[in-house]
Amino acid sequence: MRTSSVKALNPQGFHKVVYHEWGSADNDRVLVCVHGLARNSRDFDDLALALSRDYRVICPDIVGRGESDWLPQGVNYDLPRYMSDMVTLLARLNVEQVDWVGTSMGGLIGICLAALPGSPIRSLVLNDIGTHVSKESLQRIVQYLGDHRFASLAELEQYMRNTYTAYAGLSDKQWQHLVQSGHRKISDTEYGLHYDPRLVDATREAQHQDVDLEPFWNMIQCPQMLIWGQDSDVLTEETVARMRQQRPDMDLYQIPGMSHAPSLMEEDQIKAVQLWLRNNRNKNQETGR
């Protein structure tokens, strides 16, 4: 794994966006993996390692998370900012096209970018996120965001295990990885989660109305794969049905009994993404895309 950064612009100045990279830097087949709202790039370590033989894999920490800078004002954490940062990152990478894997918020960013004319996104994998997110779901998300403090990493781990129920199938070693990459040390006796607590400011502003990206969905030209945890409270059966109605060529991977959002750290999930990307790549080669 290699670590780099790029400077991006915000209303008050510049901020650093850190990204981690796997695979050959000379590989022109690039995969960008973008994490969920309160997560970070290291969630993709297992997936990136598995795909690094076929891809140059890029996993950014979205601003306000992980090793990236925090914005001066919490209200500026929004989709247009994230989209702008990702365009800056793609310019740094100097590539014409990328494949995109997005978990939750990372999928929303992918939908918005893929819908734009001339988009560099060649294929789109959406992990438990769709074109509609209810205000009720946003209100539940607000409840777990914030400035949580823990007296020990063991206490923080227990909080994570209680909060991220979709990760129940992970090994103790994988949980330790999530704890190590998902915490920030506040003092010798206090730990926090590895994101800016002011993320809640922007989410609180947005929680009073549904997120509706259906107009964007109708504009996307690239192939799509949707991963759906069937017990998800963010991606509902109604939204999945609506997306399939509009895009019957969309591939759907269902995970029974899974809540929001699948970790993409379990072997069957990794293999599903790997197989879909490989099959889609072969189709593109056959058609000369």
PDB file of C-alpha atoms in Angstrom:
ATOM      1  CA  MET A   1       0.000   0.000   0.000  1.00  0.00           C
ATOM      2  CA  ARG A   2       1.221   3.476  -0.902  1.00  0.00           C
ATOM      3  CA  THR A   3      -0.113   6.710   0.601  1.00  0.00           C
ATOM      4  CA  SER A   4      -0.358  10.051  -1.216  1.00  0.00           C
ATOM      5  CA  SER A   5      -2.402  13.245  -1.017  1.00  0.00           C
ATOM      6  CA  VAL A   6      -3.776  16.016  -3.189  1.00  0.00           C
ATOM      7  CA  LYS A   7      -4.812  19.582  -2.366  1.00  0.00           C
ATOM      8  CA  ALA A   8      -8.448  20.478  -3.037  1.00  0.00           C
ATOM      9  CA  LEU A   9     -10.305  23.785  -2.783  1.00  0.00           C
ATOM     10  CA  ASN A  10     -12.981  24.816  -0.283  1.00  0.00           C
ATOM     11  CA  PRO A  11     -14.636  28.227   0.395  1.00  0.00           C
ATOM     12  CA  GLN A  12     -12.079  29.057   3.088  1.00  0.00           C
ATOM     13  CA  GLY A  13      -8.922  27.811   1.351  1.00  0.00           C
ATOM     14  CA  PHE A  14      -7.337  24.467   0.574  1.00  0.00           C
ATOM     15  CA  HIS A  15      -7.591  21.092   2.271  1.00  0.00           C
ATOM     16  CA  LYS A  16      -5.644  17.863   1.925  1.00  0.00           C
ATOM     17  CA  VAL A  17      -7.303  14.708   0.595  1.00  0.00           C
ATOM     18  CA  VAL A  18      -5.307  11.581   1.444  1.00  0.00           C
ATOM     19  CA  TYR A  19      -5.611   8.437  -0.652  1.00  0.00           C
ATOM     20  CA  HIS A  20      -4.163   4.948  -0.417  1.00  0.00           C
ATOM     21  CA  GLU A  21      -3.102   3.001  -3.469  1.00  0.00           C
ATOM     22  CA  TRP A  22      -2.599  -0.668  -4.277  1.00  0.00           C
ATOM     23  CA  GLY A  23      -1.308  -2.384  -7.412  1.00  0.00           C
ATOM     24  CA  SER A  24       0.997  -1.171 -10.143  1.00  0.00           C
ATOM     25  CA  ALA A  25       1.112   2.600 -10.645  1.00  0.00           C
ATOM     26  CA  ASP A  26       1.561   1.876 -14.366  1.00  0.00           C
ATOM     27  CA  ASN A  27      -1.724  -0.007 -14.682  1.00  0.00           C
ATOM     28  CA  ASP A  28      -4.128   2.105 -16.741  1.00  0.00           C
ATOM     29  CA  ARG A  29      -7.061   0.090 -15.375  1.00  0.00           C
ATOM     30  CA  VAL A  30      -7.994   2.143 -12.289  1.00  0.00           C
ATOM     31  CA  LEU A  31     -10.575   1.316  -9.619  1.00  0.00           C
ATOM     32  CA  VAL A  32     -11.698   3.992  -7.155  1.00  0.00           C
ATOM     33  CA  CYS A  33     -13.295   2.808  -3.898  1.00  0.00           C
ATOM     34  CA  VAL A  34     -15.149   5.392  -1.786  1.00  0.00           C
ATOM     35  CA  HIS A  35     -16.359   4.735   1.744  1.00  0.00           C
ATOM     36  CA  GLY A  36     -19.517   5.538   3.687  1.00  0.00           C
ATOM     37  CA  LEU A  37     -20.490   8.648   5.633  1.00  0.00           C
ATOM     38  CA  ALA A  38     -18.661   7.991   8.920  1.00  0.00           C
ATOM     39  CA  ARG A  39     -16.124   5.476   7.629  1.00  0.00           C
ATOM     40  CA  ASN A  40     -12.700   5.769   5.953  1.00  0.00           C
ATOM     41  CA  SER A  41     -10.600   4.384   3.124  1.00  0.00           C
ATOM     42  CA  ARG A  42      -9.061   1.548   5.142  1.00  0.00           C
ATOM     43  CA  ASP A  43     -12.410  -0.260   5.054  1.00  0.00           C
ATOM     44  CA  PHE A  44     -11.352  -1.355   1.573  1.00  0.00           C
ATOM     45  CA  ASP A  45      -7.975  -2.896   2.453  1.00  0.00           C
ATOM     46  CA  ASP A  46      -9.162  -6.487   1.899  1.00  0.00           C
ATOM     47  CA  LEU A  47     -11.020  -5.653  -1.321  1.00  0.00           C
ATOM     48  CA  ALA A  48      -8.137  -3.545  -2.642  1.00  0.00           C
ATOM     49  CA  LEU A  49      -5.607  -6.289  -1.987  1.00  0.00           C
ATOM     50  CA  ALA A  50      -7.767  -8.851  -3.777  1.00  0.00           C
ATOM     51  CA  LEU A  51      -8.247  -6.602  -6.808  1.00  0.00           C
ATOM     52  CA  SER A  52      -4.723  -5.170  -6.980  1.00  0.00           C
ATOM     53  CA  ARG A  53      -3.559  -7.798  -9.492  1.00  0.00           C
ATOM     54  CA  ASP A  54      -6.083  -6.532 -12.014  1.00  0.00           C
ATOM     55  CA  TYR A  55      -6.304  -2.866 -11.043  1.00  0.00           C
ATOM     56  CA  ARG A  56      -4.515   0.134  -9.746  1.00  0.00           C
ATOM     57  CA  VAL A  57      -6.808   0.580  -6.750  1.00  0.00           C
ATOM     58  CA  ILE A  58      -7.322   4.048  -5.267  1.00  0.00           C
ATOM     59  CA  CYS A  59      -9.068   4.478  -1.907  1.00  0.00           C
ATOM     60  CA  PRO A  60      -9.456   8.093  -0.741  1.00  0.00           C
ATOM     61  CA  ASP A  61     -10.333   9.403   2.681  1.00  0.00           C
ATOM     62  CA  ILE A  62     -13.169  11.806   1.944  1.00  0.00           C
ATOM     63  CA  VAL A  63     -12.487  15.195   3.546  1.00  0.00           C
ATOM     64  CA  GLY A  64     -13.275  15.150   7.266  1.00  0.00           C
ATOM     65  CA  ARG A  65     -12.480  11.447   7.587  1.00  0.00           C
ATOM     66  CA  GLY A  66      -9.424   9.304   8.198  1.00  0.00           C
ATOM     67  CA  GLU A  67      -6.148  11.033   7.380  1.00  0.00           C
ATOM     68  CA  SER A  68      -7.673  13.819   5.269  1.00  0.00           C
ATOM     69  CA  ASP A  69      -8.052  17.352   6.615  1.00  0.00           C
ATOM     70  CA  TRP A  70     -11.137  18.638   8.391  1.00  0.00           C
ATOM     71  CA  LEU A  71     -13.002  21.542   6.796  1.00  0.00           C
ATOM     72  CA  PRO A  72     -13.098  24.891   8.645  1.00  0.00           C
ATOM     73  CA  GLN A  73     -16.911  24.797   8.735  1.00  0.00           C
ATOM     74  CA  GLY A  74     -18.994  21.674   9.277  1.00  0.00           C
ATOM     75  CA  VAL A  75     -21.863  22.850   7.071  1.00  0.00           C
ATOM     76  CA  ASN A  76     -19.568  22.565   4.023  1.00  0.00           C
ATOM     77  CA  TYR A  77     -19.541  18.760   4.184  1.00  0.00           C
ATOM     78  CA  ASP A  78     -21.861  18.005   1.266  1.00  0.00           C
ATOM     79  CA  LEU A  79     -22.086  16.111  -2.013  1.00  0.00           C
ATOM     80  CA  PRO A  80     -20.924  18.983  -4.264  1.00  0.00           C
ATOM     81  CA  ARG A  81     -17.755  19.319  -2.123  1.00  0.00           C
ATOM     82  CA  TYR A  82     -17.069  15.593  -2.272  1.00  0.00           C
ATOM     83  CA  MET A  83     -17.676  15.501  -6.024  1.00  0.00           C
ATOM     84  CA  SER A  84     -15.285  18.397  -6.560  1.00  0.00           C
ATOM     85  CA  ASP A  85     -12.616  16.696  -4.443  1.00  0.00           C
ATOM     86  CA  MET A  86     -12.946  13.462  -6.393  1.00  0.00           C
ATOM     87  CA  VAL A  87     -12.600  15.304  -9.707  1.00  0.00           C
ATOM     88  CA  THR A  88      -9.409  16.878  -8.325  1.00  0.00           C
ATOM     89  CA  LEU A  89      -8.181  13.405  -7.359  1.00  0.00           C
ATOM     90  CA  LEU A  90      -8.953  11.973 -10.805  1.00  0.00           C
ATOM     91  CA  ALA A  91      -7.022  14.840 -12.385  1.00  0.00           C
ATOM     92  CA  ARG A  92      -4.050  13.989 -10.162  1.00  0.00           C
ATOM     93  CA  LEU A  93      -4.259  10.348 -11.249  1.00  0.00           C
ATOM     94  CA  ASN A  94      -4.166  11.486 -14.900  1.00  0.00           C
ATOM     95  CA  VAL A  95      -6.551   8.792 -16.137  1.00  0.00           C
ATOM     96  CA  GLU A  96      -9.327   8.979 -18.695  1.00  0.00           C
ATOM     97  CA  GLN A  97     -11.626   6.352 -17.159  1.00  0.00           C
ATOM     98  CA  VAL A  98     -12.134   4.613 -13.834  1.00  0.00           C
ATOM     99  CA  ASP A  99     -14.309   1.900 -12.382  1.00  0.00           C
ATOM    100  CA  TRP A 100     -16.060   2.960  -9.173  1.00  0.00           C
ATOM    101  CA  VAL A 101     -17.076   1.107  -6.015  1.00  0.00           C
ATOM    102  CA  GLY A 102     -19.068   3.232  -3.572  1.00  0.00           C
ATOM    103  CA  THR A 103     -20.435   2.248  -0.177  1.00  0.00           C
ATOM    104  CA  SER A 104     -23.426   4.301   0.954  1.00  0.00           C
ATOM    105  CA  MET A 105     -22.225   7.926   0.664  1.00  0.00           C
ATOM    106  CA  GLY A 106     -19.479   6.782  -1.717  1.00  0.00           C
ATOM    107  CA  GLY A 107     -22.205   5.383  -3.952  1.00  0.00           C
ATOM    108  CA  LEU A 108     -24.127   8.673  -3.914  1.00  0.00           C
ATOM    109  CA  ILE A 109     -20.974  10.466  -5.052  1.00  0.00           C
ATOM    110  CA  GLY A 110     -20.562   7.851  -7.783  1.00  0.00           C
ATOM    111  CA  ILE A 111     -24.146   8.226  -9.009  1.00  0.00           C
ATOM    112  CA  CYS A 112     -23.794  11.996  -9.278  1.00  0.00           C
ATOM    113  CA  LEU A 113     -20.467  11.814 -11.124  1.00  0.00           C
ATOM    114  CA  ALA A 114     -21.539   8.982 -13.434  1.00  0.00           C
ATOM    115  CA  ALA A 115     -24.620  10.944 -14.517  1.00  0.00           C
ATOM    116  CA  LEU A 116     -22.651  13.915 -15.841  1.00  0.00           C
ATOM    117  CA  PRO A 117     -21.912  14.248 -19.577  1.00  0.00           C
ATOM    118  CA  GLY A 118     -18.448  12.978 -20.414  1.00  0.00           C
ATOM    119  CA  SER A 119     -18.137  11.193 -17.075  1.00  0.00           C
ATOM    120  CA  PRO A 120     -14.902   9.236 -16.550  1.00  0.00           C
ATOM    121  CA  ILE A 121     -16.772   6.489 -14.664  1.00  0.00           C
ATOM    122  CA  ARG A 122     -16.737   3.362 -16.829  1.00  0.00           C
ATOM    123  CA  SER A 123     -18.672   1.085 -14.468  1.00  0.00           C
ATOM    124  CA  LEU A 124     -20.415   1.626 -11.145  1.00  0.00           C
ATOM    125  CA  VAL A 125     -20.757  -0.689  -8.129  1.00  0.00           C
ATOM    126  CA  LEU A 126     -23.193   0.622  -5.520  1.00  0.00           C
ATOM    127  CA  ASN A 127     -22.954  -0.918  -2.063  1.00  0.00           C
ATOM    128  CA  ASP A 128     -26.316  -0.697  -0.285  1.00  0.00           C
ATOM    129  CA  ILE A 129     -27.298   2.707  -1.587  1.00  0.00           C
ATOM    130  CA  GLY A 130     -29.816   3.764  -4.185  1.00  0.00           C
ATOM    131  CA  THR A 131     -31.572   6.695  -5.741  1.00  0.00           C
ATOM    132  CA  HIS A 132     -33.774   7.390  -2.720  1.00  0.00           C
ATOM    133  CA  VAL A 133     -32.863   7.823   0.941  1.00  0.00           C
ATOM    134  CA  SER A 134     -35.736   8.726   3.248  1.00  0.00           C
ATOM    135  CA  LYS A 135     -35.551  11.534   5.776  1.00  0.00           C
ATOM    136  CA  GLU A 136     -36.275   8.919   8.447  1.00  0.00           C
ATOM    137  CA  SER A 137     -33.055   7.109   7.468  1.00  0.00           C
ATOM    138  CA  LEU A 138     -31.126  10.380   7.618  1.00  0.00           C
ATOM    139  CA  GLN A 139     -32.550  11.080  11.075  1.00  0.00           C
ATOM    140  CA  ARG A 140     -31.342   7.678  12.297  1.00  0.00           C
ATOM    141  CA  ILE A 141     -27.887   8.434  10.877  1.00  0.00           C
ATOM    142  CA  VAL A 142     -27.774  11.736  12.783  1.00  0.00           C
ATOM    143  CA  GLN A 143     -28.288   9.782  16.007  1.00  0.00           C
ATOM    144  CA  TYR A 144     -24.981   7.898  15.696  1.00  0.00           C
ATOM    145  CA  LEU A 145     -22.876  10.768  14.323  1.00  0.00           C
ATOM    146  CA  GLY A 146     -21.245  13.126  16.767  1.00  0.00           C
ATOM    147  CA  ASP A 147     -18.363  13.585  19.146  1.00  0.00           C
ATOM    148  CA  HIS A 148     -18.248  10.177  20.806  1.00  0.00           C
ATOM    149  CA  ARG A 149     -15.518   9.744  23.427  1.00  0.00           C
ATOM    150  CA  PHE A 150     -14.092   6.477  24.769  1.00  0.00           C
ATOM    151  CA  ALA A 151     -11.792   5.708  27.686  1.00  0.00           C
ATOM    152  CA  SER A 152     -10.090   2.835  25.849  1.00  0.00           C
ATOM    153  CA  LEU A 153      -9.844   1.186  22.459  1.00  0.00           C
ATOM    154  CA  ALA A 154     -11.682  -1.806  23.906  1.00  0.00           C
ATOM    155  CA  GLU A 155     -14.609   0.462  24.734  1.00  0.00           C
ATOM    156  CA  LEU A 156     -14.468   1.955  21.245  1.00  0.00           C
ATOM    157  CA  GLU A 157     -14.432  -1.520  19.704  1.00  0.00           C
ATOM    158  CA  GLN A 158     -17.540  -2.511  21.651  1.00  0.00           C
ATOM    159  CA  TYR A 159     -19.301   0.623  20.408  1.00  0.00           C
ATOM    160  CA  MET A 160     -18.351  -0.237  16.817  1.00  0.00           C
ATOM    161  CA  ARG A 161     -19.543  -3.823  17.183  1.00  0.00           C
ATOM    162  CA  ASN A 162     -22.870  -2.593  18.551  1.00  0.00           C
ATOM    163  CA  THR A 163     -23.263   0.060  15.857  1.00  0.00           C
ATOM    164  CA  TYR A 164     -22.074  -1.753  12.727  1.00  0.00           C
ATOM    165  CA  THR A 165     -24.288  -4.816  12.899  1.00  0.00           C
ATOM    166  CA  ALA A 166     -23.686  -5.548   9.210  1.00  0.00           C
ATOM    167  CA  TYR A 167     -20.082  -6.399  10.154  1.00  0.00           C
ATOM    168  CA  ALA A 168     -21.101  -9.255  12.462  1.00  0.00           C
ATOM    169  CA  GLY A 169     -19.462 -11.845  10.196  1.00  0.00           C
ATOM    170  CA  LEU A 170     -15.997 -10.318  10.450  1.00  0.00           C
ATOM    171  CA  SER A 171     -13.144 -12.006  12.290  1.00  0.00           C
ATOM    172  CA  ASP A 172     -11.567 -10.586  15.446  1.00  0.00           C
ATOM    173  CA  LYS A 173      -8.518  -9.688  13.350  1.00  0.00           C
ATOM    174  CA  GLN A 174     -10.702  -7.682  10.962  1.00  0.00           C
ATOM    175  CA  TRP A 175     -12.371  -5.912  13.891  1.00  0.00           C
ATOM    176  CA  GLN A 176      -8.945  -4.996  15.230  1.00  0.00           C
ATOM    177  CA  HIS A 177      -8.107  -3.523  11.832  1.00  0.00           C
ATOM    178  CA  LEU A 178     -11.291  -1.439  11.909  1.00  0.00           C
ATOM    179  CA  VAL A 179     -10.489  -0.210  15.413  1.00  0.00           C
ATOM    180  CA  GLN A 180      -6.899   0.707  14.541  1.00  0.00           C
ATOM    181  CA  SER A 181      -7.871   2.540  11.351  1.00  0.00           C
ATOM    182  CA  GLY A 182     -11.109   3.937  12.758  1.00  0.00           C
ATOM    183  CA  HIS A 183      -9.937   5.788  15.864  1.00  0.00           C
ATOM    184  CA  ARG A 184      -8.171   9.047  16.661  1.00  0.00           C
ATOM    185  CA  LYS A 185      -6.291   9.653  19.885  1.00  0.00           C
ATOM    186  CA  ILE A 186      -7.626  12.730  21.694  1.00  0.00           C
ATOM    187  CA  SER A 187      -5.444  12.358  24.797  1.00  0.00           C
ATOM    188  CA  ASP A 188      -3.609   9.644  26.705  1.00  0.00           C
ATOM    189  CA  THR A 189      -6.909   8.587  28.266  1.00  0.00           C
ATOM    190  CA  GLU A 190      -9.434   9.430  25.551  1.00  0.00           C
ATOM    191  CA  TYR A 191     -10.204   8.211  22.041  1.00  0.00           C
ATOM    192  CA  GLY A 192     -12.633   9.299  19.362  1.00  0.00           C
ATOM    193  CA  LEU A 193     -13.826   7.994  16.014  1.00  0.00           C
ATOM    194  CA  HIS A 194     -11.701   8.874  12.993  1.00  0.00           C
ATOM    195  CA  TYR A 195     -13.907  11.620  11.560  1.00  0.00           C
ATOM    196  CA  ASP A 196     -14.766  15.246  12.192  1.00  0.00           C
ATOM    197  CA  PRO A 197     -17.658  15.291  14.709  1.00  0.00           C
ATOM    198  CA  ARG A 198     -19.037  18.308  12.841  1.00  0.00           C
ATOM    199  CA  LEU A 199     -20.138  15.990  10.033  1.00  0.00           C
ATOM    200  CA  VAL A 200     -23.369  15.911  11.955  1.00  0.00           C
ATOM    201  CA  ASP A 201     -23.907  19.632  11.203  1.00  0.00           C
ATOM    202  CA  ALA A 202     -24.435  19.116   7.487  1.00  0.00           C
ATOM    203  CA  THR A 203     -26.371  15.879   7.987  1.00  0.00           C
ATOM    204  CA  ARG A 204     -28.645  17.576  10.515  1.00  0.00           C
ATOM    205  CA  GLU A 205     -29.366  20.284   7.928  1.00  0.00           C
ATOM    206  CA  ALA A 206     -30.252  17.646   5.303  1.00  0.00           C
ATOM    207  CA  GLN A 207     -32.357  15.336   7.494  1.00  0.00           C
ATOM    208  CA  HIS A 208     -35.658  17.129   6.937  1.00  0.00           C
ATOM    209  CA  GLN A 209     -36.146  15.967   3.363  1.00  0.00           C
ATOM    210  CA  ASP A 210     -35.615  12.797   1.354  1.00  0.00           C
ATOM    211  CA  VAL A 211     -32.586  12.398  -0.883  1.00  0.00           C
ATOM    212  CA  ASP A 212     -33.834  11.860  -4.435  1.00  0.00           C
ATOM    213  CA  LEU A 213     -31.254  11.056  -7.128  1.00  0.00           C
ATOM    214  CA  GLU A 214     -33.661   9.475  -9.596  1.00  0.00           C
ATOM    215  CA  PRO A 215     -33.042  12.169 -12.251  1.00  0.00           C
ATOM    216  CA  PHE A 216     -29.309  11.359 -12.042  1.00  0.00           C
ATOM    217  CA  TRP A 217     -29.975   7.615 -12.292  1.00  0.00           C
ATOM    218  CA  ASN A 218     -31.814   8.066 -15.560  1.00  0.00           C
ATOM    219  CA  MET A 219     -28.800   9.827 -17.070  1.00  0.00           C
ATOM    220  CA  ILE A 220     -26.175   7.190 -16.255  1.00  0.00           C
ATOM    221  CA  GLN A 221     -24.793   5.397 -19.304  1.00  0.00           C
ATOM    222  CA  CYS A 222     -22.286   2.990 -17.743  1.00  0.00           C
ATOM    223  CA  PRO A 223     -23.010  -0.551 -16.442  1.00  0.00           C
ATOM    224  CA  GLN A 224     -24.145  -0.812 -12.817  1.00  0.00           C
ATOM    225  CA  MET A 225     -24.065  -3.420 -10.077  1.00  0.00           C
ATOM    226  CA  LEU A 226     -26.192  -2.961  -6.954  1.00  0.00           C
ATOM    227  CA  ILE A 227     -25.292  -4.774  -3.726  1.00  0.00           C
ATOM    228  CA  TRP A 228     -28.321  -4.937  -1.447  1.00  0.00           C
ATOM    229  CA  GLY A 229     -28.394  -5.970   2.190  1.00  0.00           C
ATOM    230  CA  GLN A 230     -31.994  -7.124   2.298  1.00  0.00           C
ATOM    231  CA  ASP A 231     -32.486  -5.935   5.906  1.00  0.00           C
ATOM    232  CA  SER A 232     -31.074  -2.501   5.104  1.00  0.00           C
ATOM    233  CA  ASP A 233     -32.918   0.496   6.510  1.00  0.00           C
ATOM    234  CA  VAL A 234     -31.268   2.786   3.941  1.00  0.00           C
ATOM    235  CA  LEU A 235     -31.792   0.861   0.697  1.00  0.00           C
ATOM    236  CA  THR A 236     -35.392  -0.343   0.711  1.00  0.00           C
ATOM    237  CA  GLU A 237     -37.071  -3.005  -1.407  1.00  0.00           C
ATOM    238  CA  GLU A 238     -39.196  -0.297  -3.001  1.00  0.00           C
ATOM    239  CA  THR A 239     -36.118   1.668  -4.080  1.00  0.00           C
ATOM    240  CA  VAL A 240     -34.465  -1.458  -5.472  1.00  0.00           C
ATOM    241  CA  ALA A 241     -37.579  -2.304  -7.487  1.00  0.00           C
ATOM    242  CA  ARG A 242     -37.794   1.232  -8.833  1.00  0.00           C
ATOM    243  CA  MET A 243     -34.125   1.211  -9.872  1.00  0.00           C
ATOM    244  CA  ARG A 244     -34.526  -2.144 -11.639  1.00  0.00           C
ATOM    245  CA  GLN A 245     -37.636  -0.901 -13.416  1.00  0.00           C
ATOM    246  CA  GLN A 246     -35.726   2.070 -14.771  1.00  0.00           C
ATOM    247  CA  ARG A 247     -32.559   0.120 -15.509  1.00  0.00           C
ATOM    248  CA  PRO A 248     -33.460  -3.526 -16.192  1.00  0.00           C
ATOM    249  CA  ASP A 249     -29.863  -4.186 -17.270  1.00  0.00           C
ATOM    250  CA  MET A 250     -28.583  -3.404 -13.761  1.00  0.00           C
ATOM    251  CA  ASP A 251     -27.041  -6.414 -12.011  1.00  0.00           C
ATOM    252  CA  LEU A 252     -28.302  -7.086  -8.490  1.00  0.00           C
ATOM    253  CA  TYR A 253     -26.425  -8.950  -5.761  1.00  0.00           C
ATOM    254  CA  GLN A 254     -28.676  -9.650  -2.777  1.00  0.00           C
ATOM    255  CA  ILE A 255     -27.461 -10.568   0.703  1.00  0.00           C
ATOM    256  CA  PRO A 256     -30.257 -12.057   2.839  1.00  0.00           C
ATOM    257  CA  GLY A 257     -30.343 -11.006   6.486  1.00  0.00           C
ATOM    258  CA  MET A 258     -27.796  -8.227   5.928  1.00  0.00           C
ATOM    259  CA  SER A 259     -28.321  -4.724   7.312  1.00  0.00           C
ATOM    260  CA  HIS A 260     -26.727  -1.471   6.152  1.00  0.00           C
ATOM    261  CA  ALA A 261     -24.085  -1.656   4.797  1.00  0.00           C
ATOM    262  CA  PRO A 262     -22.190  -4.807   3.784  1.00  0.00           C
ATOM    263  CA  SER A 263     -18.533  -4.476   4.768  1.00  0.00           C
ATOM    264  CA  LEU A 264     -17.070  -5.744   1.462  1.00  0.00           C
ATOM    265  CA  MET A 265     -14.533  -7.459   3.720  1.00  0.00           C
ATOM    266  CA  GLU A 266     -16.140 -10.904   3.632  1.00  0.00           C
ATOM    267  CA  GLU A 267     -14.871 -13.366   1.047  1.00  0.00           C
ATOM    268  CA  ASP A 268     -18.182 -13.921  -0.760  1.00  0.00           C
ATOM    269  CA  GLN A 269     -18.764 -10.177  -1.075  1.00  0.00           C
ATOM    270  CA  ILE A 270     -15.245  -9.591  -2.394  1.00  0.00           C
ATOM    271  CA  LYS A 271     -15.625 -12.388  -4.931  1.00  0.00           C
ATOM    272  CA  ALA A 272     -18.966 -11.005  -6.121  1.00  0.00           C
ATOM    273  CA  VAL A 273     -17.440  -7.585  -6.831  1.00  0.00           C
ATOM    274  CA  GLN A 274     -14.342  -9.117  -8.389  1.00  0.00           C
ATOM    275  CA  LEU A 275     -16.358 -11.378 -10.687  1.00  0.00           C
ATOM    276  CA  TRP A 276     -18.698  -8.591 -11.809  1.00  0.00           C
ATOM    277  CA  LEU A 277     -15.833  -6.219 -12.598  1.00  0.00           C
ATOM    278  CA  ARG A 278     -13.990  -8.953 -14.478  1.00  0.00           C
ATOM    279  CA  ASN A 279     -17.043  -9.943 -16.519  1.00  0.00           C
ATOM    280  CA  ASN A 280     -17.825  -6.332 -17.285  1.00  0.00           C
ATOM    281  CA  ARG A 281     -14.224  -5.733 -18.323  1.00  0.00           C
ATOM    282  CA  ASN A 282     -14.367  -8.686 -20.703  1.00  0.00           C
ATOM    283  CA  LYS A 283     -17.582  -7.343 -22.239  1.00  0.00           C
ATOM    284  CA  ASN A 284     -15.967  -3.952 -22.753  1.00  0.00           C
ATOM    285  CA  GLN A 285     -12.976  -5.558 -24.440  1.00  0.00           C
ATOM    286  CA  GLU A 286     -15.256  -7.497 -26.770  1.00  0.00           C
ATOM    287  CA  THR A 287     -17.094  -4.332 -27.772  1.00  0.00           C
ATOM    288  CA  GLY A 288     -13.926  -2.239 -27.971  1.00  0.00           C
ATOM    289  CA  ARG A 289     -14.918   0.129 -25.151  1.00  0.00           C
TER     290      ARG A 289
END
